[in-house]
Structures are given as C-alpha cells and as structure tokens.
Short mmCIF file of C-alpha atoms in Angstrom, two decimals:
data_model
loop_
_atom_site.label_atom_id
_atom_site.label_comp_id
_atom_site.label_asym_id
_atom_site.label_seq_id
_atom_site.Cartn_x
_atom_site.Cartn_y
_atom_site.Cartn_z
CA MET A 226 -22.75 -32.39 45.67
CA THR A 227 -20.80 -35.58 46.21
CA SER A 228 -19.29 -37.24 49.30
CA SER A 229 -15.93 -35.77 48.18
CA ASN A 230 -17.22 -32.42 49.19
CA ARG A 231 -15.47 -32.51 52.69
CA HIS A 232 -14.00 -29.70 54.66
CA ILE A 233 -12.64 -28.99 58.12
CA ALA A 234 -14.58 -26.09 59.73
CA TYR A 235 -13.08 -23.76 62.21
CA ILE A 236 -15.69 -21.84 64.27
CA GLY A 237 -14.72 -18.87 66.45
CA ALA A 238 -17.06 -17.63 69.15
CA ARG A 239 -17.62 -14.93 71.83
CA THR A 240 -17.07 -16.30 75.24
CA THR A 241 -17.18 -13.52 77.78
CA LYS A 242 -19.91 -12.30 80.12
CA GLN A 243 -19.27 -8.77 78.88
CA ARG A 244 -20.52 -9.85 75.43
CA ASN A 245 -23.41 -11.82 76.92
CA ALA A 246 -21.73 -14.81 75.19
CA ARG A 247 -22.38 -18.50 75.47
CA GLY A 248 -19.52 -19.75 73.36
CA ASN A 249 -16.78 -22.01 74.70
CA GLY A 250 -13.89 -21.15 72.50
CA LEU A 251 -12.61 -22.25 69.01
CA ASN A 252 -14.32 -25.47 67.72
CA VAL A 253 -13.10 -27.70 64.97
CA TYR A 254 -15.47 -29.81 62.92
CA ARG A 255 -15.45 -32.15 60.02
CA LEU A 256 -18.14 -30.87 57.46
CA GLU A 257 -19.46 -33.20 54.79
CA ASP A 258 -21.52 -31.91 51.87
CA GLY A 259 -22.19 -28.77 53.86
CA VAL A 260 -24.71 -30.48 56.17
CA ARG A 261 -23.07 -33.21 58.26
CA TRP A 262 -21.09 -32.01 61.20
CA THR A 263 -18.56 -34.03 63.19
CA HIS A 264 -16.95 -32.43 66.21
CA LEU A 265 -13.16 -32.87 66.27
CA GLN A 266 -11.69 -30.53 68.94
CA LEU A 267 -12.41 -27.67 71.36
CA LEU A 268 -9.83 -25.09 72.26
CA GLU A 269 -11.05 -23.09 75.20
CA LEU A 270 -9.86 -19.57 74.37
CA GLU A 271 -11.27 -16.20 75.24
CA ASN A 272 -13.31 -14.60 72.36
CA PRO A 273 -11.49 -16.16 69.36
CA SER A 274 -13.53 -13.68 67.24
CA PHE A 275 -11.95 -13.58 63.83
CA LEU A 276 -9.74 -16.28 62.15
CA ALA A 277 -7.45 -16.40 59.19
CA PHE A 278 -5.21 -18.84 57.53
CA ASP A 279 -1.73 -17.86 56.37
CA ARG A 280 -0.96 -18.06 52.66
CA THR A 281 0.23 -21.60 52.87
CA GLY A 282 -2.96 -22.82 54.61
CA ASP A 283 -0.83 -24.69 57.09
CA PHE A 284 -1.40 -22.45 59.89
CA LEU A 285 -4.45 -20.71 61.57
CA TYR A 286 -4.45 -17.50 63.44
CA THR A 287 -7.11 -15.80 65.65
CA VAL A 288 -7.48 -12.45 67.22
CA HIS A 289 -9.26 -12.32 70.62
CA GLY A 290 -11.99 -9.82 70.70
CA ASP A 291 -11.85 -7.15 73.42
CA MET A 292 -8.38 -8.43 74.36
CA ASP A 293 -5.03 -7.41 72.97
CA ARG A 294 -3.47 -10.48 71.37
CA VAL A 295 -3.33 -12.90 68.38
CA SER A 296 -2.70 -16.60 68.68
CA ALA A 297 -1.08 -18.92 66.13
CA PHE A 298 -1.94 -22.54 65.60
CA ALA A 299 -0.24 -25.33 63.45
CA ILE A 300 -2.83 -27.44 61.49
CA ASP A 301 -2.36 -31.18 61.57
CA PRO A 302 -2.56 -32.09 57.91
CA ALA A 303 -4.29 -35.44 58.54
CA SER A 304 -6.90 -34.57 61.13
CA GLY A 305 -7.18 -30.70 60.74
CA CYS A 306 -6.82 -30.23 64.44
CA LEU A 307 -4.92 -27.34 65.92
CA THR A 308 -1.88 -27.01 68.19
CA LEU A 309 -1.04 -23.74 69.73
CA ILE A 310 2.44 -22.49 68.75
CA ASP A 311 2.55 -18.85 69.59
CA GLU A 312 0.83 -15.75 71.14
CA GLN A 313 1.73 -12.20 70.43
CA SER A 314 0.38 -8.78 71.66
CA THR A 315 -1.28 -6.62 69.04
CA GLU A 316 -0.33 -3.52 70.99
CA GLY A 317 -3.97 -2.39 70.93
CA ARG A 318 -7.45 -3.29 72.21
CA ASN A 319 -10.13 -5.30 70.56
CA PRO A 320 -8.38 -6.60 67.46
CA VAL A 321 -11.36 -7.40 65.05
CA HIS A 322 -9.73 -8.51 61.83
CA LEU A 323 -6.48 -9.90 60.39
CA ALA A 324 -4.76 -10.73 57.08
CA PHE A 325 -1.52 -11.87 55.64
CA ASP A 326 0.36 -10.03 52.83
CA PRO A 327 0.80 -11.96 49.55
CA GLU A 328 4.42 -12.89 50.30
CA ASN A 329 3.31 -14.42 53.77
CA ARG A 330 5.89 -12.30 55.58
CA PHE A 331 3.66 -10.11 57.54
CA LEU A 332 0.30 -10.26 59.49
CA LEU A 333 -1.82 -7.11 59.63
CA VAL A 334 -4.30 -6.59 62.53
CA ALA A 335 -6.98 -3.91 62.99
CA ASN A 336 -7.24 -2.74 66.69
CA HIS A 337 -10.80 -1.59 66.71
CA VAL A 338 -10.99 0.57 69.92
CA THR A 339 -7.39 1.90 70.11
CA SER A 340 -7.46 3.15 66.53
CA THR A 341 -4.38 1.44 65.26
CA LEU A 342 -3.20 -1.05 62.58
CA ALA A 343 -0.59 -3.44 63.80
CA LEU A 344 2.07 -5.09 61.60
CA LEU A 345 3.72 -8.34 62.83
CA PRO A 346 6.38 -10.39 61.13
CA ARG A 347 5.63 -14.05 60.38
CA ARG A 348 8.37 -16.71 60.66
CA GLU A 349 8.64 -19.81 58.39
CA ASP A 350 7.53 -22.02 61.38
CA GLY A 351 4.32 -19.99 61.67
CA THR A 352 5.26 -18.12 64.77
CA LEU A 353 4.92 -14.37 65.01
CA GLY A 354 7.38 -11.64 65.90
CA ALA A 355 6.55 -8.71 68.05
CA VAL A 356 4.79 -5.69 66.34
CA VAL A 357 7.12 -3.81 64.05
CA ASP A 358 4.81 -1.06 62.95
CA LEU A 359 1.79 0.48 64.80
CA VAL A 360 -0.19 3.08 62.69
CA SER A 361 -2.54 5.41 64.53
CA ILE A 362 -5.58 6.43 62.67
CA SER A 363 -7.39 9.75 63.46
CA GLY A 364 -9.64 12.20 61.82
CA LYS A 365 -13.04 13.83 62.09
CA ILE A 366 -15.42 11.48 63.82
CA GLY A 367 -18.94 10.69 62.70
CA PRO A 368 -22.16 12.00 64.25
CA HIS A 369 -23.28 8.95 66.11
CA ARG A 370 -22.92 9.79 69.88
CA ILE A 371 -22.27 6.26 71.03
CA GLU A 372 -20.67 4.22 68.05
CA GLN A 373 -18.42 6.97 66.63
CA PRO A 374 -16.35 8.41 69.61
CA PHE A 375 -13.03 7.96 67.80
CA ALA A 376 -11.56 6.21 64.76
CA LYS A 377 -12.57 2.56 64.65
CA PRO A 378 -10.79 0.56 62.01
CA HIS A 379 -12.78 -2.62 61.44
CA GLN A 380 -10.98 -4.59 58.59
CA VAL A 381 -7.82 -5.10 56.78
CA GLU A 382 -8.56 -6.40 53.39
CA PHE A 383 -6.00 -6.92 50.46
CA ASP A 384 -7.19 -6.24 46.99
CA PRO A 385 -6.95 -9.08 44.41
CA SER A 386 -3.60 -7.95 43.25
CA GLY A 387 -2.12 -7.85 46.79
CA ARG A 388 -0.76 -4.39 46.39
CA TYR A 389 -3.21 -2.40 48.48
CA ILE A 390 -4.99 -2.90 51.81
CA ALA A 391 -8.50 -1.39 52.31
CA VAL A 392 -9.42 -0.30 55.93
CA PRO A 393 -13.11 0.66 56.52
CA ASP A 394 -13.23 2.89 59.57
CA LYS A 395 -16.66 2.88 61.34
CA GLY A 396 -15.74 5.79 63.60
CA LEU A 397 -14.58 8.26 60.82
CA ASP A 398 -17.08 7.38 58.16
CA ASN A 399 -13.93 6.76 55.98
CA ILE A 400 -12.20 3.97 54.01
CA LEU A 401 -8.45 4.38 54.03
CA VAL A 402 -6.22 2.46 51.65
CA PHE A 403 -2.60 1.48 52.49
CA ARG A 404 0.26 -0.29 50.72
CA LEU A 405 2.80 -2.46 52.58
CA ASP A 406 6.52 -1.41 52.28
CA SER A 407 7.95 -4.91 52.96
CA ALA A 408 11.59 -3.75 52.85
CA ALA A 409 10.88 -1.20 55.56
CA ALA A 410 8.22 -3.13 57.37
CA LYS A 411 5.93 -0.10 57.17
CA LEU A 412 2.32 0.64 56.28
CA VAL A 413 1.99 3.62 54.09
CA GLU A 414 -1.41 5.30 53.48
CA VAL A 415 -2.09 6.05 49.74
CA SER A 416 -5.60 7.27 49.63
CA SER A 417 -8.95 7.50 51.46
CA VAL A 418 -12.53 8.08 50.48
CA GLN A 419 -15.25 9.72 52.77
CA THR A 420 -18.48 7.78 53.03
CA ARG A 421 -21.86 9.05 53.74
CA GLU A 422 -22.12 10.81 57.34
CA GLY A 423 -23.11 8.38 59.83
CA SER A 424 -22.90 5.40 57.72
CA GLY A 425 -20.29 3.55 59.67
CA PRO A 426 -18.39 1.35 57.01
CA ARG A 427 -17.57 -1.90 58.47
CA HIS A 428 -16.39 -4.48 55.88
CA LEU A 429 -15.39 -4.37 52.29
CA ALA A 430 -15.34 -7.08 49.62
CA PHE A 431 -13.40 -6.82 46.41
CA HIS A 432 -14.95 -8.15 43.09
CA PRO A 433 -12.70 -10.89 41.69
CA GLY A 434 -12.18 -8.75 38.60
CA GLY A 435 -10.10 -6.42 40.72
CA THR A 436 -11.71 -3.12 39.72
CA LEU A 437 -14.77 -2.99 41.91
CA ALA A 438 -15.48 -3.17 45.62
CA TYR A 439 -18.49 -3.28 47.77
CA VAL A 440 -18.80 -2.05 51.39
CA VAL A 441 -21.45 -2.79 54.06
CA ASN A 442 -22.13 0.18 56.23
CA GLU A 443 -23.02 -0.86 59.62
CA LEU A 444 -24.81 2.04 61.28
CA ASP A 445 -27.28 2.97 58.43
CA SER A 446 -27.62 -0.50 56.94
CA THR A 447 -26.52 0.33 53.43
CA VAL A 448 -24.23 -1.14 50.75
CA THR A 449 -22.04 1.02 48.68
CA ALA A 450 -20.41 0.18 45.23
CA TYR A 451 -17.02 1.53 44.39
CA ARG A 452 -14.66 1.70 41.43
CA PHE A 453 -11.24 0.60 42.43
CA ASN A 454 -8.20 1.58 40.63
CA PRO A 455 -5.60 -1.23 41.08
CA ALA A 456 -2.76 1.00 39.78
CA THR A 457 -3.36 3.77 42.37
CA GLY A 458 -5.44 2.31 45.12
CA VAL A 459 -8.12 4.92 44.76
CA LEU A 460 -11.89 4.21 45.55
CA GLN A 461 -14.66 6.00 43.92
CA PRO A 462 -18.21 5.48 45.02
CA PHE A 463 -20.94 5.22 42.33
CA GLN A 464 -24.06 3.64 43.99
CA ILE A 465 -25.55 3.22 47.42
CA LEU A 466 -28.61 1.05 48.33
CA SER A 467 -30.31 -0.08 51.46
CA ALA A 468 -29.11 -3.40 52.77
CA LEU A 469 -32.60 -4.14 54.13
CA PRO A 470 -35.94 -5.03 52.41
CA ASP A 471 -38.23 -1.99 52.15
CA SER A 472 -40.79 -3.67 54.27
CA PHE A 473 -38.41 -3.79 57.44
CA THR A 474 -38.88 -0.71 59.56
CA ALA A 475 -37.31 -1.64 62.93
CA PHE A 476 -33.70 -1.46 64.27
CA SER A 477 -30.99 -3.26 62.37
CA ARG A 478 -27.23 -3.10 61.64
CA GLY A 479 -25.16 -4.22 58.70
CA SER A 480 -22.54 -6.86 59.36
CA GLU A 481 -20.88 -8.95 56.74
CA ILE A 482 -20.45 -8.71 52.95
CA ALA A 483 -19.14 -11.04 50.21
CA VAL A 484 -19.00 -11.15 46.49
CA SER A 485 -19.70 -14.52 44.83
CA ALA A 486 -16.82 -16.36 43.26
CA ASP A 487 -18.24 -15.90 39.83
CA GLY A 488 -18.57 -12.14 40.41
CA LYS A 489 -22.32 -12.09 39.62
CA PHE A 490 -23.72 -11.46 43.17
CA VAL A 491 -23.10 -9.46 46.39
CA TYR A 492 -24.40 -10.81 49.66
CA VAL A 493 -24.92 -8.71 52.89
CA SER A 494 -26.00 -9.76 56.30
CA ASN A 495 -28.28 -7.70 58.63
CA ARG A 496 -28.42 -7.97 62.34
CA GLY A 497 -31.94 -6.98 63.47
CA SER A 498 -33.84 -8.03 60.36
CA ASP A 499 -31.76 -11.23 60.62
CA THR A 500 -31.56 -11.63 56.88
CA ILE A 501 -29.00 -11.95 54.06
CA GLY A 502 -29.78 -9.73 51.07
CA THR A 503 -28.70 -10.89 47.66
CA PHE A 504 -27.85 -8.23 44.92
CA SER A 505 -27.15 -9.16 41.33
CA LEU A 506 -24.51 -7.27 39.51
CA SER A 507 -24.73 -5.84 35.98
CA GLU A 508 -21.64 -5.70 33.74
CA ASP A 509 -20.79 -2.27 34.99
CA GLY A 510 -20.84 -3.34 38.58
CA ARG A 511 -24.22 -1.74 39.58
CA MET A 512 -26.38 -3.60 42.07
CA THR A 513 -29.97 -4.68 41.82
CA PRO A 514 -31.74 -6.27 44.79
CA ALA A 515 -32.53 -9.97 44.14
CA GLY A 516 -34.11 -10.86 47.40
CA TRP A 517 -33.74 -11.39 51.16
CA ARG A 518 -33.77 -14.60 53.08
CA THR A 519 -34.22 -15.00 56.85
CA THR A 520 -31.15 -16.69 58.48
CA GLU A 521 -33.48 -18.64 60.75
CA GLY A 522 -31.75 -17.32 63.81
CA GLN A 523 -30.67 -14.04 65.43
CA THR A 524 -27.74 -11.72 64.68
CA PRO A 525 -26.05 -13.13 61.65
CA ARG A 526 -22.80 -11.51 62.30
CA PHE A 527 -20.81 -13.62 59.71
CA PHE A 528 -21.44 -15.86 56.76
CA THR A 529 -19.22 -17.70 54.29
CA PHE A 530 -19.60 -19.94 51.29
CA VAL A 531 -18.88 -23.67 51.10
CA PRO A 532 -16.48 -24.05 48.23
CA GLY A 533 -17.82 -26.08 45.27
CA GLY A 534 -21.13 -26.78 46.88
CA ASN A 535 -23.53 -23.83 46.09
CA GLN A 536 -24.08 -23.42 49.76
CA LEU A 537 -23.72 -20.64 52.33
CA LEU A 538 -23.06 -21.03 56.16
CA ALA A 539 -24.65 -18.26 58.30
CA ALA A 540 -23.42 -17.72 61.89
CA ASN A 541 -26.35 -16.60 64.06
CA GLU A 542 -24.51 -15.22 67.03
CA ASP A 543 -27.40 -14.60 69.42
CA SER A 544 -29.35 -17.84 68.68
CA ASP A 545 -26.36 -20.09 68.84
CA THR A 546 -26.54 -21.66 65.50
CA VAL A 547 -24.76 -22.12 62.16
CA VAL A 548 -27.28 -22.69 59.46
CA THR A 549 -26.50 -24.13 55.92
CA PHE A 550 -28.42 -22.70 52.97
CA GLY A 551 -28.56 -23.81 49.45
CA VAL A 552 -27.62 -21.06 46.86
CA ASP A 553 -29.40 -20.96 43.51
CA PRO A 554 -26.46 -20.69 40.92
CA ILE A 555 -28.68 -18.84 38.48
CA THR A 556 -30.53 -16.30 40.62
CA GLY A 557 -27.94 -16.26 43.36
CA GLU A 558 -30.84 -16.27 45.94
CA LEU A 559 -30.62 -18.36 49.14
CA GLN A 560 -32.75 -21.46 49.15
CA ASN A 561 -34.24 -23.42 52.11
CA ALA A 562 -32.15 -24.19 55.12
CA GLU A 563 -30.38 -27.60 54.71
CA ALA A 564 -28.93 -28.11 58.20
CA THR A 565 -28.43 -26.42 61.55
CA LEU A 566 -25.44 -26.85 63.83
CA SER A 567 -25.82 -25.87 67.56
CA VAL A 568 -22.71 -23.93 68.71
CA GLY A 569 -22.57 -20.99 71.22
CA SER A 570 -22.20 -17.51 70.05
CA PRO A 571 -20.56 -18.26 66.65
CA VAL A 572 -18.87 -15.15 64.96
CA CYS A 573 -16.52 -16.53 62.38
CA ILE A 574 -16.12 -19.59 60.21
CA LEU A 575 -13.06 -20.85 58.20
CA LEU A 576 -13.09 -23.86 55.87
CA ARG A 577 -10.27 -25.86 54.38
CA PRO A 578 -10.46 -29.08 52.26
CA ALA A 579 -10.47 -32.28 54.47
#
C-alpha cells in the first residue's frame, strides 16, 4: 500500500427507533490506505440503508429502509461531498437494494415487504423519473412462520454481461432472473430456480468469469454455488455448504456475499457468529472452506473490499463499527484488524477514488 491509495467512503446507516438504531444518516469520509478516516460530511437522512453509484460514478443513490423512496445525489468531483438533487417514490415499502442497467438509463429497486420490483428512468442530470414498471412477485411461500409470510425480493443484481438481473427472494425460497426490455421500459422474467426449503436466499454474487454465481441463504446460513448460462439466464445449483464454522452451534443468519476480484475466493458474512467465512474456489467453481475470522463486532450486515489494497471493510451494525482487515492475497483469509471506525449502525459502504 502507498499514500496514493485514497478513497472517498460513503457509509449508510440505520437511524430509526423501530430498528433499534443509533445511526445519524449518510456519512462521507476520506479513507487513506484503508486505515485513516477523515470525516467530511453528514447528511441527516432516515435509514439510508443501501447505496449505489450510477454507471458514470458521478451520482450516488440511496434507498431508505422501511420507507418508500429513493434519493439521488450529485458528487462533487473535488471533495467527494454530496448534494441532494432528487427524491422519488419506489411505489413500495422497504426498498432494500438498487442497481443501474449497463446503459445507465434505468434504476431497478427491490421493494422487500411489498413484493415488487420497481423500474425508474434516469435522466442525464442524475435525477429520476417516476416508476415506469412495477412487477409484482408471488408464489408458494417458504415454511418459516415469521420470515416467510409473502414474497420478499432482497436484491437486483446484474450479471457481468449486463443482460440479466438476478433477484433472490427470501420469502419464496426462489431466485428469479429477469431481463430489461429498454425499448418498452419493462422487466421480463426469463427463468427461476427453487432453493432449499426454508433457506431464504438473500444476496447473490456473480463470478467475474460470468458463468458462476454464489448465493448466501439468510435463514439456514448456507452458501450455494450455481452454474450460470449467460446466453439463457438460467441458474443451476451444484453445491451447498454451511456458511458457519462447524464449531458454532448458536443462532446466526447469513448476510452478505462477495467474490474476490481475481475469482479465487468467495466471502460470506454471518450475523450471530459475527464472522466472515472464506471459501477457496477450484477451477470448476466448487467451494472449499478456508477459514473464518471474527469481525470484532456484532452483526456484520455488510462488507466490501478496498480496491488495490488487499483489505476488507466489515460493517458491524450492532456494535457501531467499521473494521479494516488485511486480506492474504495467497490464501484469501482475513488477517488481523488494522483499524476501527466508530459510526452508528453502519449497514452499507461505497468507495470511490479520491
């Protein structure tokens, strides 16, 4: 690492009493070498719970957890600070994930508790139009009496080619795949795959090679490997493993998943065991557990990698910390904590070069 490894970090947080939260909104920091944090800005927003850049990287967007809207911000190119430029309804409750299409014309949002996917047009100035397509998801619900009362789409994730969107649905034990008809401004379902009953698929990460995908299942704390056909959008499962170390016997829930940039490792976070598991990948995509590392906090809802620094940032929601870990480039395992930032109820982190 060198002093040129500088980023602007945007950290979204839970803020409401209903979530037992201690966050104060959306915080902006300068981050140097993955360990030195300088606070730049606070935007006092309600539950800015998941963040995304548009395809230019000039604008940032956040959904507001448990609410019904998305906000758009212009990014100052010199300071990295944010200016609110727009808000739009997502026409659904508890939007939990968002993503832009490859042409940067549309924003997709998953409305978790109203079982819908919303499609909003993006304008050249970064503002958003009203919802132009709202897709309702339904089907046979899973067996969990509390967590699976109806369809619960939890993510909208484009595959590396940009042709298809994977939508893990925690309520239906299903992963749906859509394509975007840009001309008609419509989402079209192309395939689906049933997961293990009661698994509750939450988030999916595509392998950079484009023909594999990995899913963290929230309710049974497992991770599933899939073959992905980039021509048809079809997912086929071929392996499932526990996301937890075999010595952990208490309550835990799967949370975030990511594939390393070199395609050699899968990482999964666990809320309860408060660990991140590392799985090495063979040439055919099969996973082998490589180890678990405590996140030195409680409830690691989210994590992300620091580009170019062999580092990972873990957001511990219930202990109000973001912890920086080194990542061994050979084994993929997390090393000792290098720094800790105190910030209330962090649930999402975005990084851009400073």
